[in-house]
PDB file of C-alpha atoms in Angstrom:
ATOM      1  CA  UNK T  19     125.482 106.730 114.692  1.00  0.00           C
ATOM      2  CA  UNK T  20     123.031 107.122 112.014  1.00  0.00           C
ATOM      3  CA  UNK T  21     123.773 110.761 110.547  1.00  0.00           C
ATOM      4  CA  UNK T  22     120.839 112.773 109.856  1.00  0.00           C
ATOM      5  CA  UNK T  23     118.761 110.971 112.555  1.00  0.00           C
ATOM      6  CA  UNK T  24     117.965 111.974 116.398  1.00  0.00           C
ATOM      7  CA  UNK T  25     119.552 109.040 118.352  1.00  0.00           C
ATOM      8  CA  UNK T  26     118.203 108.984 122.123  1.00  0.00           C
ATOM      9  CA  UNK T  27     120.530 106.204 123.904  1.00  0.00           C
ATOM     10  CA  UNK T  28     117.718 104.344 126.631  1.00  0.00           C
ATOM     11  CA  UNK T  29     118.763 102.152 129.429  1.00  0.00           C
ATOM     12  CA  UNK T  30     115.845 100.247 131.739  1.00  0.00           C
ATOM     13  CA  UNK T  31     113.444 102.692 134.023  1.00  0.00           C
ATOM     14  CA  UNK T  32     113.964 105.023 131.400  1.00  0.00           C
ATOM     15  CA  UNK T  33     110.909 106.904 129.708  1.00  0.00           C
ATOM     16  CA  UNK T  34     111.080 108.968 126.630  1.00  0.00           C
ATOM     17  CA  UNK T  35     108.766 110.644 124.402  1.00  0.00           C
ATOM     18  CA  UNK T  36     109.057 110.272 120.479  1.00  0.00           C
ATOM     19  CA  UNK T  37     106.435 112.638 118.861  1.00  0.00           C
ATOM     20  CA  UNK T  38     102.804 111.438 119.999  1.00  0.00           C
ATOM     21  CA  UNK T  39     104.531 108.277 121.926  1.00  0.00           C
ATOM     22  CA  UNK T  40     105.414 107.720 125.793  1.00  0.00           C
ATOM     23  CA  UNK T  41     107.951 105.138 125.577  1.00  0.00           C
ATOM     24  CA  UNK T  42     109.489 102.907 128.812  1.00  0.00           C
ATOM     25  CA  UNK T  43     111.773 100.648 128.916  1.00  0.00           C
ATOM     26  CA  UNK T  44     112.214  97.620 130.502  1.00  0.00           C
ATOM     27  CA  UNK T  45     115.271  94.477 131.079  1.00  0.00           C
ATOM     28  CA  UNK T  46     118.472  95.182 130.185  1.00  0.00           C
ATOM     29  CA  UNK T  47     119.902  91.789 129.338  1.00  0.00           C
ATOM     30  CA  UNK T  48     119.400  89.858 125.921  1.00  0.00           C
ATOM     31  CA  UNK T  49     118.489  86.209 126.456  1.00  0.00           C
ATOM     32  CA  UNK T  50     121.242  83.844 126.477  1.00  0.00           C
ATOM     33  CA  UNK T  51     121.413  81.989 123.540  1.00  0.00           C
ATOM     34  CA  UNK T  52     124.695  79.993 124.574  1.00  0.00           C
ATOM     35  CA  UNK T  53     127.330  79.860 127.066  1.00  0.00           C
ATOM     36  CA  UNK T  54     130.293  80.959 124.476  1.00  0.00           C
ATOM     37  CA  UNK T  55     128.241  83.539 123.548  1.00  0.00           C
ATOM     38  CA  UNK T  56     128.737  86.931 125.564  1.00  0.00           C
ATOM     39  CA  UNK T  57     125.653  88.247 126.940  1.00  0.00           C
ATOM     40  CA  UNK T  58     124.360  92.069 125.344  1.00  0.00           C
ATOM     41  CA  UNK T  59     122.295  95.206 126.517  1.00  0.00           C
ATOM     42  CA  UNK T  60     118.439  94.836 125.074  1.00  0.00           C
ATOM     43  CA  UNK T  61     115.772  96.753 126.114  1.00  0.00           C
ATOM     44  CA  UNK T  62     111.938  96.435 125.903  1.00  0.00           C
ATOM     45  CA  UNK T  63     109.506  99.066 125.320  1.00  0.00           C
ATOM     46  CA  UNK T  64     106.416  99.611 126.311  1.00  0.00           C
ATOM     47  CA  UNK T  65     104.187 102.007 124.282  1.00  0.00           C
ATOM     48  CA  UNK T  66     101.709 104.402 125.435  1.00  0.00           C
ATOM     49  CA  UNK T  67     101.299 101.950 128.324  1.00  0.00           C
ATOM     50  CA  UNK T  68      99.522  99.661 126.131  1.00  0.00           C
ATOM     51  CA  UNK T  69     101.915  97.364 123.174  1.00  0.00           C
ATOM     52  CA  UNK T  70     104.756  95.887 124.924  1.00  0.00           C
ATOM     53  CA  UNK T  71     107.647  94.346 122.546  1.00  0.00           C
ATOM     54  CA  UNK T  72     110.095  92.625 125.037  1.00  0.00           C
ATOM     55  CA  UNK T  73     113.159  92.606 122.219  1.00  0.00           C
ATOM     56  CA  UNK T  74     115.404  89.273 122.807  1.00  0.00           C
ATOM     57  CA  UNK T  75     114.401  88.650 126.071  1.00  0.00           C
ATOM     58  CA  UNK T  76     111.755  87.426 128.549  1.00  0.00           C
ATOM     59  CA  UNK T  77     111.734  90.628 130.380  1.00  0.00           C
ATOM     60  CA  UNK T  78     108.458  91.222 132.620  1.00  0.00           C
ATOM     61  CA  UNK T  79     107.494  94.694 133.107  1.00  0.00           C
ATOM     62  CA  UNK T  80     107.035  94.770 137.121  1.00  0.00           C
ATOM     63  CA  UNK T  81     104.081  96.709 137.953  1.00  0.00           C
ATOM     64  CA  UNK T  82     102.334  97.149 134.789  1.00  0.00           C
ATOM     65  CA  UNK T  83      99.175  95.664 133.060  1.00  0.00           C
ATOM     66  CA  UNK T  84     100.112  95.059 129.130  1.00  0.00           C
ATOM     67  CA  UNK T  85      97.329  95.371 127.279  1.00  0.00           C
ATOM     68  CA  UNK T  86      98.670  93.923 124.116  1.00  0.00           C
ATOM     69  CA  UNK T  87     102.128  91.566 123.812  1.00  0.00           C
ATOM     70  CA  UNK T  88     104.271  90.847 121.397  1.00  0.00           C
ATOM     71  CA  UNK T  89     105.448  87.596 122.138  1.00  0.00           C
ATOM     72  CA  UNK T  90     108.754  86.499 120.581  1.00  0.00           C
ATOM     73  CA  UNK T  91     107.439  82.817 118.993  1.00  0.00           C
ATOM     74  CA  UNK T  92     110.549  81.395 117.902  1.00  0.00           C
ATOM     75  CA  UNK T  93     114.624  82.972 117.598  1.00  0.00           C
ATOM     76  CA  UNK T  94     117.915  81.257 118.604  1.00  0.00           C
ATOM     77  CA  UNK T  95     117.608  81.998 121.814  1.00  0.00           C
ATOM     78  CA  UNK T  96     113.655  81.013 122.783  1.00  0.00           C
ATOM     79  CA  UNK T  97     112.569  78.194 124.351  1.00  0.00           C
ATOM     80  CA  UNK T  98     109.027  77.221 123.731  1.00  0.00           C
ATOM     81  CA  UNK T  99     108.430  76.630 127.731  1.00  0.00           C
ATOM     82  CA  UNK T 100     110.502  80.158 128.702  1.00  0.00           C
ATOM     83  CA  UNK T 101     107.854  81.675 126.422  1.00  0.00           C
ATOM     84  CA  UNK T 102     104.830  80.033 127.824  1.00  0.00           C
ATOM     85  CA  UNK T 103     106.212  80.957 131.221  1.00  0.00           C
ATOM     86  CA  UNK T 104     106.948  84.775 130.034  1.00  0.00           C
ATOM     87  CA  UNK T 105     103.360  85.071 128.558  1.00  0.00           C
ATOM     88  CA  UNK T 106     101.595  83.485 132.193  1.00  0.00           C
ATOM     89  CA  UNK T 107     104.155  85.745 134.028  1.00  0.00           C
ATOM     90  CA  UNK T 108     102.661  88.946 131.460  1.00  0.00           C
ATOM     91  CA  UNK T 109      98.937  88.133 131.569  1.00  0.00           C
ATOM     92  CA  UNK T 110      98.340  90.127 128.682  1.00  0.00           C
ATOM     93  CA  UNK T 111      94.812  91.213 127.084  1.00  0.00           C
ATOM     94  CA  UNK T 112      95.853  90.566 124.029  1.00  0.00           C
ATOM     95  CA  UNK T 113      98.791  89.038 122.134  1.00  0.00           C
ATOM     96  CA  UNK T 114     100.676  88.194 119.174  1.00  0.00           C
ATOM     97  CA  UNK T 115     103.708  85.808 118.040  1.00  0.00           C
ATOM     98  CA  UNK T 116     106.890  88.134 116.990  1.00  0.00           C
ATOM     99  CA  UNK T 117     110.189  86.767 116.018  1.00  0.00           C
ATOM    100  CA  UNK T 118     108.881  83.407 114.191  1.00  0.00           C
ATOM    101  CA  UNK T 119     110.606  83.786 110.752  1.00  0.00           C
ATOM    102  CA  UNK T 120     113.148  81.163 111.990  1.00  0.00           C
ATOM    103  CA  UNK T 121     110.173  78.339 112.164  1.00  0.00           C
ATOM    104  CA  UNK T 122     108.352  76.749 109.529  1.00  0.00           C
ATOM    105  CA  UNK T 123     104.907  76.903 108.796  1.00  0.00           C
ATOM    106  CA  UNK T 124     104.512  73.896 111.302  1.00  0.00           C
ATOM    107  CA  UNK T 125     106.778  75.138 113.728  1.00  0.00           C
ATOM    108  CA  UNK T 126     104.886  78.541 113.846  1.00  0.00           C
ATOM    109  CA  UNK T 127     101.562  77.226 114.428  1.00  0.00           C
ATOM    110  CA  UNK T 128     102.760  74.995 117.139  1.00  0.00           C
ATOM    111  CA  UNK T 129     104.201  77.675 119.096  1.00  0.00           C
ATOM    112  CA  UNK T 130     101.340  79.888 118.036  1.00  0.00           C
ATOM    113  CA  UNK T 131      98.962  77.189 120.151  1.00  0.00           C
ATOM    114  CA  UNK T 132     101.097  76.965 122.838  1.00  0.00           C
ATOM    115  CA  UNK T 133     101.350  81.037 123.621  1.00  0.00           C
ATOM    116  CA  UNK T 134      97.354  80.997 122.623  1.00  0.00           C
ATOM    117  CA  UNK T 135      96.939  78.636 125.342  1.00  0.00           C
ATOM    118  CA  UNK T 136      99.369  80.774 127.735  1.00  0.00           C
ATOM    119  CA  UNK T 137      97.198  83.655 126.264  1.00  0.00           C
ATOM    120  CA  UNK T 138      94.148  82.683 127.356  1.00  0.00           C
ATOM    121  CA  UNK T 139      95.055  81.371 130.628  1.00  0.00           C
ATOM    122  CA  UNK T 140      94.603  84.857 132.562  1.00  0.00           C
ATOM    123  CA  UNK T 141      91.689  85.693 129.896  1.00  0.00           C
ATOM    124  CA  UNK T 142      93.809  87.175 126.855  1.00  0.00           C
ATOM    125  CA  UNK T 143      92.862  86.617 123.226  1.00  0.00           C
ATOM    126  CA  UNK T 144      95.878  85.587 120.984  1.00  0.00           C
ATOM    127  CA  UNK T 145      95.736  86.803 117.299  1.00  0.00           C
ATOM    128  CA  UNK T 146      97.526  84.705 114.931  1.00  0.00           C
ATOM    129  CA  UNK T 147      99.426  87.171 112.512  1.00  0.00           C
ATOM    130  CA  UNK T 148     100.632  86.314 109.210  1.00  0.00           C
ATOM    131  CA  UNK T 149     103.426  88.278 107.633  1.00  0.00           C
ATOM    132  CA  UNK T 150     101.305  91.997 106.244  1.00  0.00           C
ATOM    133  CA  UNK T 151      98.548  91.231 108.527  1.00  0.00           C
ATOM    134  CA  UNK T 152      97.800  94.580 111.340  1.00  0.00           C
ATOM    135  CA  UNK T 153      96.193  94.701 114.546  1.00  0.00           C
ATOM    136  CA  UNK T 154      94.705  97.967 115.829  1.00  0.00           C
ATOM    137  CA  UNK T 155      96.413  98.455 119.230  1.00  0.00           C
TER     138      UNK T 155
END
């Protein structure tokens, strides 16, 4: 453990608060990225009922509406179609590409167009972030 630091250990259905934040947790398995390789715990969170970061996996959050995604865009696990499908299964507001320091610049804005399309399917907006850019959730 990190000494010095509050640890609070979070498994899926779980809900904790951290200062001003309502945090909930959702999955429980990371996204296979190979057969020889053993699967792990990974949890996403949802905050304040609003930004949802999945971690390394396509979990959905059954029975809530995400206001704002952060869509993993490219890692060793992804799949450009499992994302499309995670982001039409979502139906965020709003989203953004996460994970996509793996792709080049091309690669990035592919997948960027594909999960805006996916975006805007159920009426989202996708914002293309660059590396220092914000979005007020």
């Amino acid at each position: 453990a990190a000494e010095g630091y509050e640890i609070t250990e979070v498994a899926p259905g779980d809900t904790v608060t951290a200062g001003d934040f309502t945090l909930r947790f959702f999955g429980g398995v990371h996204a296979e990225i190979h057969s020889s390789i053993p699967l792990i715990d990974n949890v996403g969170v949802l905050v304040d009922d609003e930004l949802y970061y999945p971690g390394d996996s396509y979990a959905v959050p059954e029975g809530v509406e995400v206001g704002t995604l952060a869509a993993p865009l490219g890692a060793p696990w992804l799949k450009i179609g499992e994302a499309i499908d995670f982001v039409l299964a979502v139906k965020p507001r709003r989203a953004f590409g996460t994970h996509d320091m793996t792709l080049s610049v091309i690669g990035a804005n592919m997948h960027r167009g594909r999960l805006k399309w996916a975006t805007e399917q159920n009426g989202g907006e996708f914002f293309e972030l660059d590396p220092g850019d914000d979005l007020e959730v």
